[in-house]
Amino acid sequence: MRFQRWLQAGKNQIALTVGMLIVVAYSWYWLGGPTVVMQGLLLVASVFGVAPILMQAYQALKVKVVSIDLLVTIAVIGAFIIGEYNESAIVTFLFLFGSYLEQRTLKKTRESIRSLSEMAPQTAQVVAGDGTVTTVDVDDVAIGDHVLVKAGGQVPVDGTVITGSAFVNEASITGEAQLIKKEVGASVYSGAIVDNGTLTVVANQVGDDTTFAQIVELVEEAQDSKSPAEKFIDRFATYYTPAVLVLALVVGLITRDFKLAITILVLGCPGALVIGAPVSIVAGIGNGAKNGVLIKGGEVVNTMAGIDTMVFDKTGTLTKGETAVAQVIDYTKNQAEALKLAAAVEKQSDHPLATAVVKYAQAQGVTDLPLIGQIETLKGLGVKAQVGEHLIQIGRAKLLTDAGVKLNAAQLATIEASQRAGQSIVLVAIDQTLALVIGIADTVKPEAKVALARLKKAGVKKLVMLTGDNEQTAAAIAREVGITEFHANLLPVEKVDYLKRYQAKGQKVAFIGDGINDSPSLALADIGIAMGSGTDVAIETSDIVLMQSTLSEVVYADYLTKATARNTVQNIVIAVGTVALLLLGLILGYVQMASGMLVHEISILVVILNAMRLIRFKIH
């Protein structure tokens, strides 16, 4: 065991030694020295060089895997037997040297992912109750601790600013190096860097529960998730390598040409084929992670590259989700009291429309909200709650009419007029009577129109918007962003029905959303894309997470996955083409064992270098 570890640890040094022995052997020969000395040096180089390869082949055989190392080992032993010490020495050197270069370049390919882990904060400055500050390991910070972060420091937890203000760089979370001002009440994330100013933050999430830690975990898991191409190649290699062994044996028996048989072993090594697809996938996922697009695995890359239909939720996806109350129509004798009851119920929700109602109530000076009793959320409809003696129902018109609340002609006309103006309508009923009609307006994300146009240009055939909002608001938003197909007044289950219809027609569908109500659609779609600002459920359910929650990232994900899929195919063509050309060259008499191994190792480096282009991938 110790000898085995020594061989593996010293593989690069062994490659160097073998190379030097080969140089000395040929120098000796060219200087007129006896051939026997040169042969002796090459024999020593061969034995020394084949040792780690033989050990790896043995380890693979122990788990019933016929590896590339076994092919090379048999070829080198064969070269010994027929006295081709120069061939055996050169083959072992090239194989070991190629392995060294492969490790170096792969290490660089994975650098973008590893750098994420290295960016994780290590320590935190915890503020005690008496004001003293102690530096502790980040794992020792507990939820509720107050943490001090000074200029140049790294935020060690997910939390809320309780004192101070500062400009913060959240590039480690969003991929965007733009400075963002954080003041009291703002959320900050672990891994962000305070550029100037000082913050005191109360910890809401610590350790592995922080957003940054979850990003690292997602990316690491993604590396282990294989694409269909990788799975196929794994299965192919399982049968291919033994087939090469059998082919060499058959050719050797038929032709009685032992050297030809062992040359086939060397030329048939599937090194570039085995490594080509994984290295492309890792480079593509790493690029996405550095640019705020978290792709959960190789299979996601391939599926996303084939998407032809993109379905968007409206609020928080096509629009900012930063809604504000545009008008309140009161049907009670005490609007302030009705607004207080509504705000008390809406405060229990994180839906953008609910947040807008609460903010509006605060702006109107509504305070001392009453306690909520029983509360029930009705997906896609709204919410009903018991507040003291009052039954409060808040949501769409369907919620109220289903509950038996009567809406007269004037009220219906008012609602329709507000909807035509592009407002989302929230109805508030108190004790089975309509109390408030609240009109809420949202704004389209500034990049939406351009982003959707780029998706069409990139080959996405169909862009659709599905929303629970009313027809008029949906039409206004669709016109503004350039979507021609939209469906409004939908419940979550009805959104799912639309996705099923598209899939039944053979379309490959991606759904982009952010809320709990989007989770069924995110799960059903061929690819679910969640906005990073969305709910935990949406992020968990999705295949791709957009950390900046922008539509530009949808475009980036589309272009990047297509580039990665193309790169994977290129690598497979290079690998298969190399083996085919080498075998053709062997048949025509142009390729020998050593030269074949050289071409082989070059082909491995070519596929790695080709994949590394994805690390620098950008949309122009």
XYZ file of C-alpha atoms in Angstrom:
620
model
C 0.000 0.000 0.000
C 2.820 2.375 0.906
C 4.615 1.553 -2.368
C 1.380 2.189 -4.259
C 0.935 5.587 -2.624
C 4.550 6.440 -3.389
C 4.052 5.562 -7.060
C 0.959 7.738 -7.346
C 2.438 10.656 -5.448
C 5.657 10.541 -7.481
C 4.087 9.984 -10.895
C 5.210 13.354 -12.250
C 8.760 12.822 -10.968
C 8.759 9.370 -12.568
C 7.698 10.907 -15.894
C 10.573 13.395 -15.619
C 13.085 10.638 -14.820
C 11.881 8.486 -17.708
C 12.198 11.458 -20.060
C 15.745 12.157 -18.905
C 16.749 8.481 -19.324
C 15.427 8.556 -22.904
C 17.408 11.720 -23.681
C 20.593 10.239 -22.170
C 20.095 6.954 -24.048
C 19.725 8.604 -27.456
C 22.519 11.106 -26.736
C 24.807 8.209 -25.864
C 23.862 6.443 -29.099
C 24.333 9.545 -31.265
C 27.756 10.146 -29.661
C 28.805 6.717 -30.864
C 28.378 4.741 -27.663
C 27.580 1.013 -27.673
C 23.985 0.170 -28.612
C 23.676 -2.186 -25.662
C 24.047 0.739 -23.233
C 21.295 2.679 -25.008
C 19.045 -0.379 -24.932
C 19.790 -0.876 -21.247
C 18.858 2.736 -20.421
C 15.616 2.457 -22.408
C 14.807 -0.833 -20.663
C 15.267 0.800 -17.255
C 13.131 3.774 -18.372
C 10.386 1.403 -19.550
C 10.281 -0.601 -16.313
C 10.367 2.548 -14.208
C 7.693 4.236 -16.308
C 5.260 1.347 -16.573
C 5.136 0.776 -12.790
C 2.529 3.468 -11.917
C 0.524 2.623 -15.036
C 0.507 -1.067 -14.123
C -0.585 -0.221 -10.581
C -3.529 1.867 -11.829
C -4.551 -0.907 -14.225
C -4.473 -3.419 -11.354
C -6.601 -1.162 -9.133
C -9.180 -0.789 -11.924
C -9.279 -4.539 -12.541
C -9.982 -5.093 -8.835
C -13.299 -3.302 -9.386
C -13.850 -5.139 -12.705
C -13.003 -2.183 -14.962
C -10.897 -2.660 -18.085
C -9.132 0.692 -18.177
C -6.942 2.594 -20.613
C -4.029 1.875 -18.271
C -4.477 -1.858 -18.917
C -4.243 -1.337 -22.686
C -1.038 0.678 -22.293
C 0.428 -1.811 -19.812
C -0.173 -4.756 -22.140
C 1.258 -2.769 -25.058
C 4.417 -1.905 -23.099
C 4.895 -5.502 -21.930
C 4.417 -6.618 -25.532
C 7.091 -4.172 -26.654
C 9.437 -5.700 -24.024
C 8.817 -9.162 -25.373
C 9.716 -8.240 -28.945
C 12.684 -6.136 -27.813
C 11.245 -2.742 -28.856
C 12.621 -0.961 -25.773
C 12.603 2.423 -27.498
C 8.870 2.087 -28.253
C 8.020 0.954 -24.709
C 10.059 3.751 -23.112
C 8.586 6.491 -25.337
C 5.023 5.207 -24.895
C 5.276 5.169 -21.083
C 6.853 8.641 -21.047
C 4.183 10.138 -23.331
C 1.387 8.503 -21.338
C 2.718 9.832 -18.015
C 3.516 13.259 -19.463
C 0.053 13.447 -21.013
C -1.461 12.564 -17.649
C 0.521 15.405 -16.050
C -0.624 17.957 -18.648
C -4.179 16.678 -18.323
C -4.150 17.255 -14.570
C -2.730 20.753 -15.042
C -5.290 21.850 -17.601
C -8.219 20.204 -15.795
C -7.169 21.987 -12.632
C -7.442 25.268 -14.477
C -10.823 24.292 -15.891
C -12.191 23.702 -12.396
C -10.603 26.848 -11.038
C -13.713 28.961 -11.503
C -15.707 26.562 -9.336
C -13.022 26.099 -6.715
C -12.635 29.854 -6.401
C -16.226 29.984 -5.144
C -15.288 27.890 -2.101
C -12.191 29.980 -1.503
C -14.355 33.128 -1.400
C -16.301 31.842 1.609
C -15.845 33.969 4.767
C -13.744 32.351 7.500
C -14.213 34.577 10.552
C -16.777 36.979 11.992
C -16.670 39.886 14.444
C -19.474 39.258 16.910
C -20.744 42.183 19.012
C -21.599 41.249 22.602
C -24.349 42.864 24.666
C -21.831 45.185 26.380
C -20.506 46.363 23.022
C -17.261 44.398 23.025
C -16.271 42.836 19.709
C -14.789 39.347 19.465
C -13.401 37.659 16.357
C -14.686 34.094 16.109
C -14.722 31.289 13.567
C -17.644 31.765 11.169
C -19.024 28.361 12.227
C -19.415 29.650 15.783
C -21.849 32.429 14.828
C -25.432 31.707 15.891
C -28.730 32.983 14.521
C -29.588 36.251 16.251
C -25.948 37.255 16.868
C -24.984 40.806 15.991
C -22.052 40.924 13.583
C -19.852 43.941 12.840
C -18.571 44.332 9.264
C -16.158 47.157 8.500
C -14.953 48.539 5.162
C -13.010 45.865 3.275
C -14.547 43.114 5.402
C -16.646 40.209 4.235
C -20.209 39.687 5.451
C -20.099 36.315 7.273
C -23.853 35.609 7.534
C -27.145 36.204 5.785
C -28.823 38.903 7.809
C -30.466 42.276 8.173
C -28.668 45.574 8.721
C -29.562 47.014 12.135
C -27.110 49.941 12.270
C -24.882 51.806 9.826
C -24.842 52.130 6.057
C -22.356 51.025 3.422
C -21.818 50.261 -0.241
C -21.592 46.495 -0.703
C -20.211 44.351 -3.520
C -22.386 41.227 -3.922
C -20.512 39.764 -6.917
C -19.996 36.452 -5.102
C -23.773 36.030 -4.947
C -25.045 37.705 -8.101
C -21.999 37.737 -10.393
C -22.495 41.507 -10.712
C -19.682 43.671 -9.312
C -21.893 46.756 -9.037
C -21.852 48.443 -5.603
C -25.208 48.492 -3.810
C -26.050 50.798 -0.922
C -27.222 48.980 2.209
C -28.962 50.773 5.030
C -30.918 49.816 8.142
C -33.494 47.165 7.269
C -31.709 45.963 4.109
C -30.783 42.314 3.611
C -27.146 41.326 3.142
C -25.652 37.991 2.128
C -22.734 35.959 3.316
C -19.734 36.415 1.015
C -20.570 40.017 0.079
C -17.781 42.565 0.626
C -18.300 45.948 2.273
C -16.580 48.480 0.001
C -16.930 51.478 2.312
C -18.872 52.221 5.486
C -19.618 50.001 8.471
C -22.564 47.718 9.120
C -23.920 45.871 12.096
C -25.939 42.888 10.941
C -28.238 40.563 12.847
C -27.705 36.983 11.636
C -30.757 35.324 10.055
C -28.971 32.399 8.383
C -25.545 31.022 9.312
C -23.089 28.354 8.170
C -24.395 25.913 5.557
C -27.811 27.614 5.512
C -26.515 30.856 4.010
C -27.251 31.649 0.371
C -23.546 31.571 -0.472
C -23.032 28.121 1.078
C -26.042 26.823 -0.824
C -24.632 28.209 -4.084
C -21.351 26.356 -3.514
C -23.263 23.169 -2.664
C -25.439 23.488 -5.775
C -22.435 23.930 -8.052
C -20.532 21.049 -6.453
C -23.552 18.774 -6.855
C -23.904 19.932 -10.445
C -20.400 18.662 -11.242
C -21.442 15.147 -10.244
C -24.630 15.204 -12.283
C -23.829 13.798 -15.714
C -25.283 14.843 -19.047
C -26.850 12.241 -21.388
C -23.718 12.488 -23.552
C -21.506 11.714 -20.544
C -23.689 8.784 -19.490
C -23.614 7.410 -23.037
C -19.835 7.752 -23.225
C -19.447 6.021 -19.857
C -21.490 3.082 -21.104
C -19.674 3.162 -24.458
C -16.234 3.131 -22.809
C -17.256 0.149 -20.655
C -17.633 -1.953 -23.796
C -15.224 -0.117 -26.090
C -12.035 -0.702 -24.089
C -12.474 -4.509 -23.812
C -13.439 -4.517 -27.516
C -10.088 -2.918 -28.397
C -8.379 -5.615 -26.326
C -10.231 -8.356 -28.209
C -9.575 -6.669 -31.580
C -5.828 -6.535 -30.879
C -5.873 -10.196 -29.874
C -7.754 -11.262 -33.019
C -5.499 -9.178 -35.299
C -2.429 -10.630 -33.578
C -3.670 -14.203 -34.019
C -4.650 -13.741 -37.657
C -1.644 -11.738 -38.867
C 0.927 -13.196 -36.451
C 2.169 -9.581 -36.310
C 2.682 -9.020 -32.597
C 3.815 -5.403 -33.008
C 0.701 -4.559 -35.025
C -1.480 -6.021 -32.266
C 0.097 -3.990 -29.461
C 0.019 -0.849 -31.624
C -3.763 -1.289 -31.959
C -3.945 -1.353 -28.155
C -2.217 2.015 -27.943
C -4.110 3.643 -30.789
C -7.463 2.407 -29.524
C -7.173 4.175 -26.138
C -10.382 6.246 -25.661
C -8.732 8.909 -23.467
C -10.005 11.989 -25.329
C -13.473 10.469 -25.684
C -13.816 9.757 -21.959
C -12.630 13.186 -20.858
C -14.090 15.332 -23.652
C -17.713 15.634 -22.473
C -17.137 16.042 -18.699
C -14.547 18.778 -19.128
C -16.922 20.781 -21.366
C -19.766 20.445 -18.857
C -17.586 21.455 -15.891
C -16.239 24.495 -17.768
C -19.764 25.564 -18.798
C -21.222 25.192 -15.295
C -18.235 27.037 -13.834
C -18.729 29.944 -16.231
C -22.415 30.120 -15.308
C -21.642 30.133 -11.579
C -19.256 33.068 -11.977
C -21.891 35.022 -13.895
C -24.821 34.469 -11.535
C -26.392 31.544 -13.431
C -26.468 28.381 -11.324
C -26.982 25.316 -13.504
C -27.824 22.162 -11.568
C -25.930 19.553 -13.585
C -24.838 18.305 -16.975
C -28.262 16.919 -17.839
C -29.725 20.410 -17.357
C -27.156 21.832 -19.784
C -28.201 19.478 -22.574
C -31.946 19.867 -21.970
C -31.744 23.660 -21.763
C -29.822 23.761 -25.050
C -32.803 22.082 -26.766
C -35.537 24.372 -25.375
C -37.836 25.836 -28.048
C -40.624 27.259 -25.865
C -40.186 29.639 -22.930
C -43.092 30.327 -20.614
C -42.877 33.291 -18.243
C -44.710 34.115 -15.075
C -45.525 37.840 -14.949
C -45.045 39.316 -11.493
C -41.419 39.291 -10.371
C -40.308 37.740 -13.658
C -41.281 40.030 -16.540
C -42.104 42.827 -14.116
C -40.062 44.114 -11.209
C -42.542 42.854 -8.660
C -42.025 46.198 -6.928
C -45.643 47.041 -7.023
C -47.238 50.125 -5.528
C -50.829 51.008 -4.753
C -52.173 53.280 -7.487
C -55.689 53.796 -6.128
C -57.989 52.716 -3.305
C -61.737 52.805 -3.761
C -63.561 52.682 -0.441
C -67.037 51.226 0.118
C -67.019 51.559 3.902
C -67.616 54.343 6.375
C -64.156 53.982 7.866
C -61.413 53.487 5.260
C -58.599 53.621 7.822
C -60.113 50.762 9.817
C -60.669 48.666 6.657
C -57.107 49.342 5.550
C -55.800 48.339 8.986
C -57.604 44.986 8.812
C -56.369 44.399 5.263
C -52.757 45.274 6.137
C -52.833 42.976 9.173
C -53.763 40.027 6.947
C -51.494 40.946 4.027
C -48.510 41.283 6.355
C -48.570 37.495 6.714
C -47.732 37.073 3.006
C -44.578 37.760 0.961
C -46.515 38.156 -2.300
C -45.603 41.433 -4.070
C -49.239 42.596 -4.119
C -49.552 41.962 -0.375
C -46.320 43.837 0.278
C -47.632 46.803 -1.709
C -50.796 46.930 0.426
C -48.782 46.823 3.670
C -46.417 49.573 2.479
C -49.355 51.714 1.446
C -51.005 51.269 4.839
C -47.766 52.284 6.583
C -47.490 55.351 4.353
C -51.041 56.300 5.389
C -50.018 56.189 9.035
C -51.822 52.928 9.805
C -50.170 51.376 12.855
C -51.020 48.998 15.707
C -52.187 46.234 13.389
C -54.521 43.753 15.103
C -53.504 40.150 15.754
C -54.528 37.544 13.225
C -56.464 34.493 14.258
C -57.008 31.636 11.844
C -55.630 32.287 8.351
C -55.899 30.242 5.156
C -54.136 30.786 1.839
C -56.129 29.735 -1.231
C -53.616 29.152 -4.021
C -54.115 31.477 -6.947
C -57.165 33.121 -5.368
C -56.089 34.979 -2.252
C -56.377 34.613 1.473
C -59.046 34.588 4.171
C -58.478 35.202 7.867
C -60.266 35.758 11.112
C -59.310 39.071 12.726
C -61.136 39.528 16.016
C -64.805 39.221 15.175
C -64.301 39.988 11.492
C -63.912 37.596 8.574
C -61.481 39.165 6.111
C -61.214 37.906 2.528
C -58.572 39.402 0.229
C -57.814 38.471 -3.351
C -59.335 38.092 -6.767
C -62.997 38.600 -7.672
C -63.393 34.820 -7.991
C -62.447 34.375 -4.339
C -65.241 36.699 -3.266
C -67.905 35.460 -5.663
C -67.139 31.822 -4.786
C -67.606 32.796 -1.123
C -70.988 34.391 -1.889
C -69.937 38.049 -1.714
C -72.187 40.109 -3.990
C -70.639 42.660 -6.368
C -73.053 45.191 -7.864
C -72.889 46.605 -11.379
C -71.138 49.810 -10.333
C -68.465 47.915 -8.436
C -67.888 45.576 -11.402
C -67.583 48.581 -13.717
C -65.026 50.173 -11.391
C -63.002 46.970 -11.269
C -63.054 46.628 -15.049
C -61.963 50.233 -15.571
C -58.986 49.754 -13.239
C -57.993 46.562 -15.025
C -58.143 48.307 -18.395
C -55.683 50.802 -16.968
C -53.252 47.895 -16.471
C -53.664 47.666 -12.702
C -53.752 44.462 -10.692
C -56.871 44.482 -8.547
C -56.994 43.348 -4.919
C -60.475 43.128 -3.461
C -61.013 43.292 0.292
C -64.229 41.943 1.770
C -65.124 42.375 5.429
C -67.802 40.124 6.803
C -69.052 39.121 3.344
C -69.248 42.721 2.055
C -66.904 44.371 -0.433
C -64.963 47.008 1.514
C -62.033 48.094 -0.661
C -60.953 47.869 -4.274
C -57.211 48.385 -4.343
C -55.532 49.012 -7.701
C -51.864 48.073 -7.800
C -49.474 48.831 -10.632
C -46.270 47.058 -11.461
C -43.495 48.089 -13.855
C -41.873 46.006 -16.546
C -38.195 45.184 -16.063
C -36.165 47.556 -18.260
C -34.267 44.768 -20.004
C -37.358 42.639 -20.710
C -38.093 43.653 -24.307
C -34.469 43.358 -25.481
C -33.948 40.070 -23.637
C -37.006 38.449 -25.205
C -35.952 39.661 -28.657
C -32.522 38.052 -28.147
C -34.134 34.775 -27.120
C -36.131 34.734 -30.359
C -32.975 35.515 -32.311
C -31.208 32.628 -30.540
C -33.812 30.173 -31.811
C -36.511 30.063 -29.130
C -39.630 29.653 -31.270
C -42.341 30.481 -28.778
C -42.541 32.981 -25.903
C -45.615 32.786 -23.670
C -46.788 34.592 -20.532
C -49.031 32.808 -18.008
C -50.414 34.866 -15.154
C -53.000 34.793 -12.453
C -53.560 38.480 -13.095
C -56.502 39.840 -15.058
C -56.784 39.915 -18.847
C -56.324 43.660 -19.258
C -53.169 43.863 -17.139
C -51.734 40.811 -18.863
C -52.435 42.317 -22.295
C -50.758 45.600 -21.339
C -47.607 43.837 -20.086
C -47.489 41.461 -23.084
C -47.698 44.388 -25.515
C -44.904 46.209 -23.738
C -42.440 43.292 -23.771
C -43.354 41.924 -27.212
C -45.097 38.681 -26.236
C -47.886 37.674 -28.594
C -49.331 34.734 -26.648
C -50.534 35.189 -23.095
C -53.137 33.642 -20.831
C -54.591 35.437 -17.810
C -56.711 34.687 -14.729
C -54.940 31.357 -14.278
C -54.673 29.260 -11.149
C -51.385 27.362 -10.596
C -53.024 24.146 -11.779
C -54.172 25.861 -14.973
C -50.623 27.014 -15.671
C -49.566 23.378 -15.344
C -52.279 22.389 -17.835
C -50.855 24.810 -20.404
C -47.369 23.369 -19.947
C -48.746 19.848 -20.452
C -50.424 20.941 -23.685
C -47.172 22.367 -25.041
C -45.268 19.231 -24.074
C -47.939 17.006 -25.626
C -47.241 18.787 -28.932
C -43.582 17.783 -28.634
C -42.337 21.201 -27.556
C -39.413 21.455 -25.117
C -40.568 23.879 -22.456
C -38.734 26.089 -19.967
C -40.770 27.860 -17.284
C -39.422 30.995 -15.604
C -40.967 32.050 -12.293
C -40.286 32.987 -8.699
C -43.189 32.269 -6.375
C -44.563 29.347 -4.384
C -47.448 29.193 -6.836
C -44.904 28.721 -9.652
C -43.404 25.605 -8.068
C -45.702 23.068 -9.823
C -44.875 24.604 -13.204
C -41.147 24.785 -12.387
C -41.216 21.097 -11.477
C -43.210 19.986 -14.534
C -41.357 21.988 -17.194
C -38.448 20.356 -19.016
C -36.371 23.145 -17.454
C -37.481 25.210 -14.451
C -35.727 28.566 -14.106
C -36.141 30.391 -10.784
C -35.368 33.974 -9.982
C -32.829 34.102 -7.138
C -34.999 36.629 -5.338
C -37.855 34.127 -5.369
C -39.078 31.768 -2.692
C -36.965 28.917 -1.327
C -39.471 26.412 -2.721
C -39.144 27.832 -6.245
C -35.344 27.793 -6.040
C -35.293 24.221 -4.720
C -37.675 23.013 -7.422
C -35.881 24.667 -10.330
C -33.068 23.403 -12.563
C -31.443 26.816 -13.040
C -31.284 29.697 -10.553
C -30.697 33.302 -11.681
C -28.952 35.105 -8.822
C -29.596 38.661 -10.080
C -33.186 37.803 -11.019
C -32.841 39.463 -14.426
C -34.090 38.380 -17.819
C -30.608 39.047 -19.207
C -29.525 35.991 -17.196
C -32.166 33.891 -18.975
C -30.529 34.960 -22.236
C -27.087 34.156 -20.807
C -28.250 30.711 -19.647
C -29.693 30.004 -23.107
C -26.554 31.064 -24.977
C -24.165 29.405 -22.495
C -25.907 26.014 -22.487
C -26.067 25.996 -26.289
C -22.350 26.849 -26.471
C -21.574 24.102 -23.930
C -23.622 21.513 -25.838
C -21.846 22.472 -29.087
C -18.478 22.256 -27.343
C -19.320 18.761 -26.048
C -20.176 17.566 -29.567
C -16.966 19.121 -30.925
C -14.924 17.215 -28.355
C -16.626 13.922 -29.179
C -15.947 14.473 -32.900
C -12.293 15.306 -32.180
C -11.875 12.183 -30.023
C -13.591 9.748 -32.397
C -11.962 11.368 -35.448
C -8.500 11.023 -33.905
C -8.934 7.296 -33.251
C -10.335 6.763 -36.772
C -7.453 8.642 -38.418
C -4.865 6.804 -36.336
C -6.278 3.421 -37.296
C -6.362 4.511 -40.953
C -2.765 5.676 -40.643
C -1.850 2.313 -39.112
C -3.450 0.412 -41.987
C -1.621 2.616 -44.512
C 1.655 2.188 -42.639
C 2.135 5.820 -41.576
C 1.603 5.399 -37.823
C 3.798 3.568 -35.316
C 3.164 2.854 -31.627
C 5.140 5.845 -30.248
C 3.882 8.336 -32.822
C 0.342 7.063 -32.269
C 0.640 7.650 -28.519
C 1.943 11.172 -29.181
C -1.075 11.998 -31.357
C -3.316 10.451 -28.735
C -2.001 12.651 -25.942
C -2.230 15.708 -28.194
C -5.891 14.909 -28.878
C -6.574 14.810 -25.117
C -5.001 18.235 -24.680
C -6.933 19.570 -27.668
C -10.323 18.579 -26.187
C -9.364 20.107 -22.822
C -8.182 23.347 -24.427
C -11.337 23.425 -26.525
C -13.454 23.084 -23.357
C -11.449 25.807 -21.619
C -12.765 28.295 -24.178
C -16.054 28.074 -22.268
C -14.406 29.593 -19.185
C -14.049 32.866 -21.112
C -17.456 32.611 -22.769
C -19.309 35.938 -23.078
C -22.318 37.115 -25.036
C -21.383 39.818 -27.525
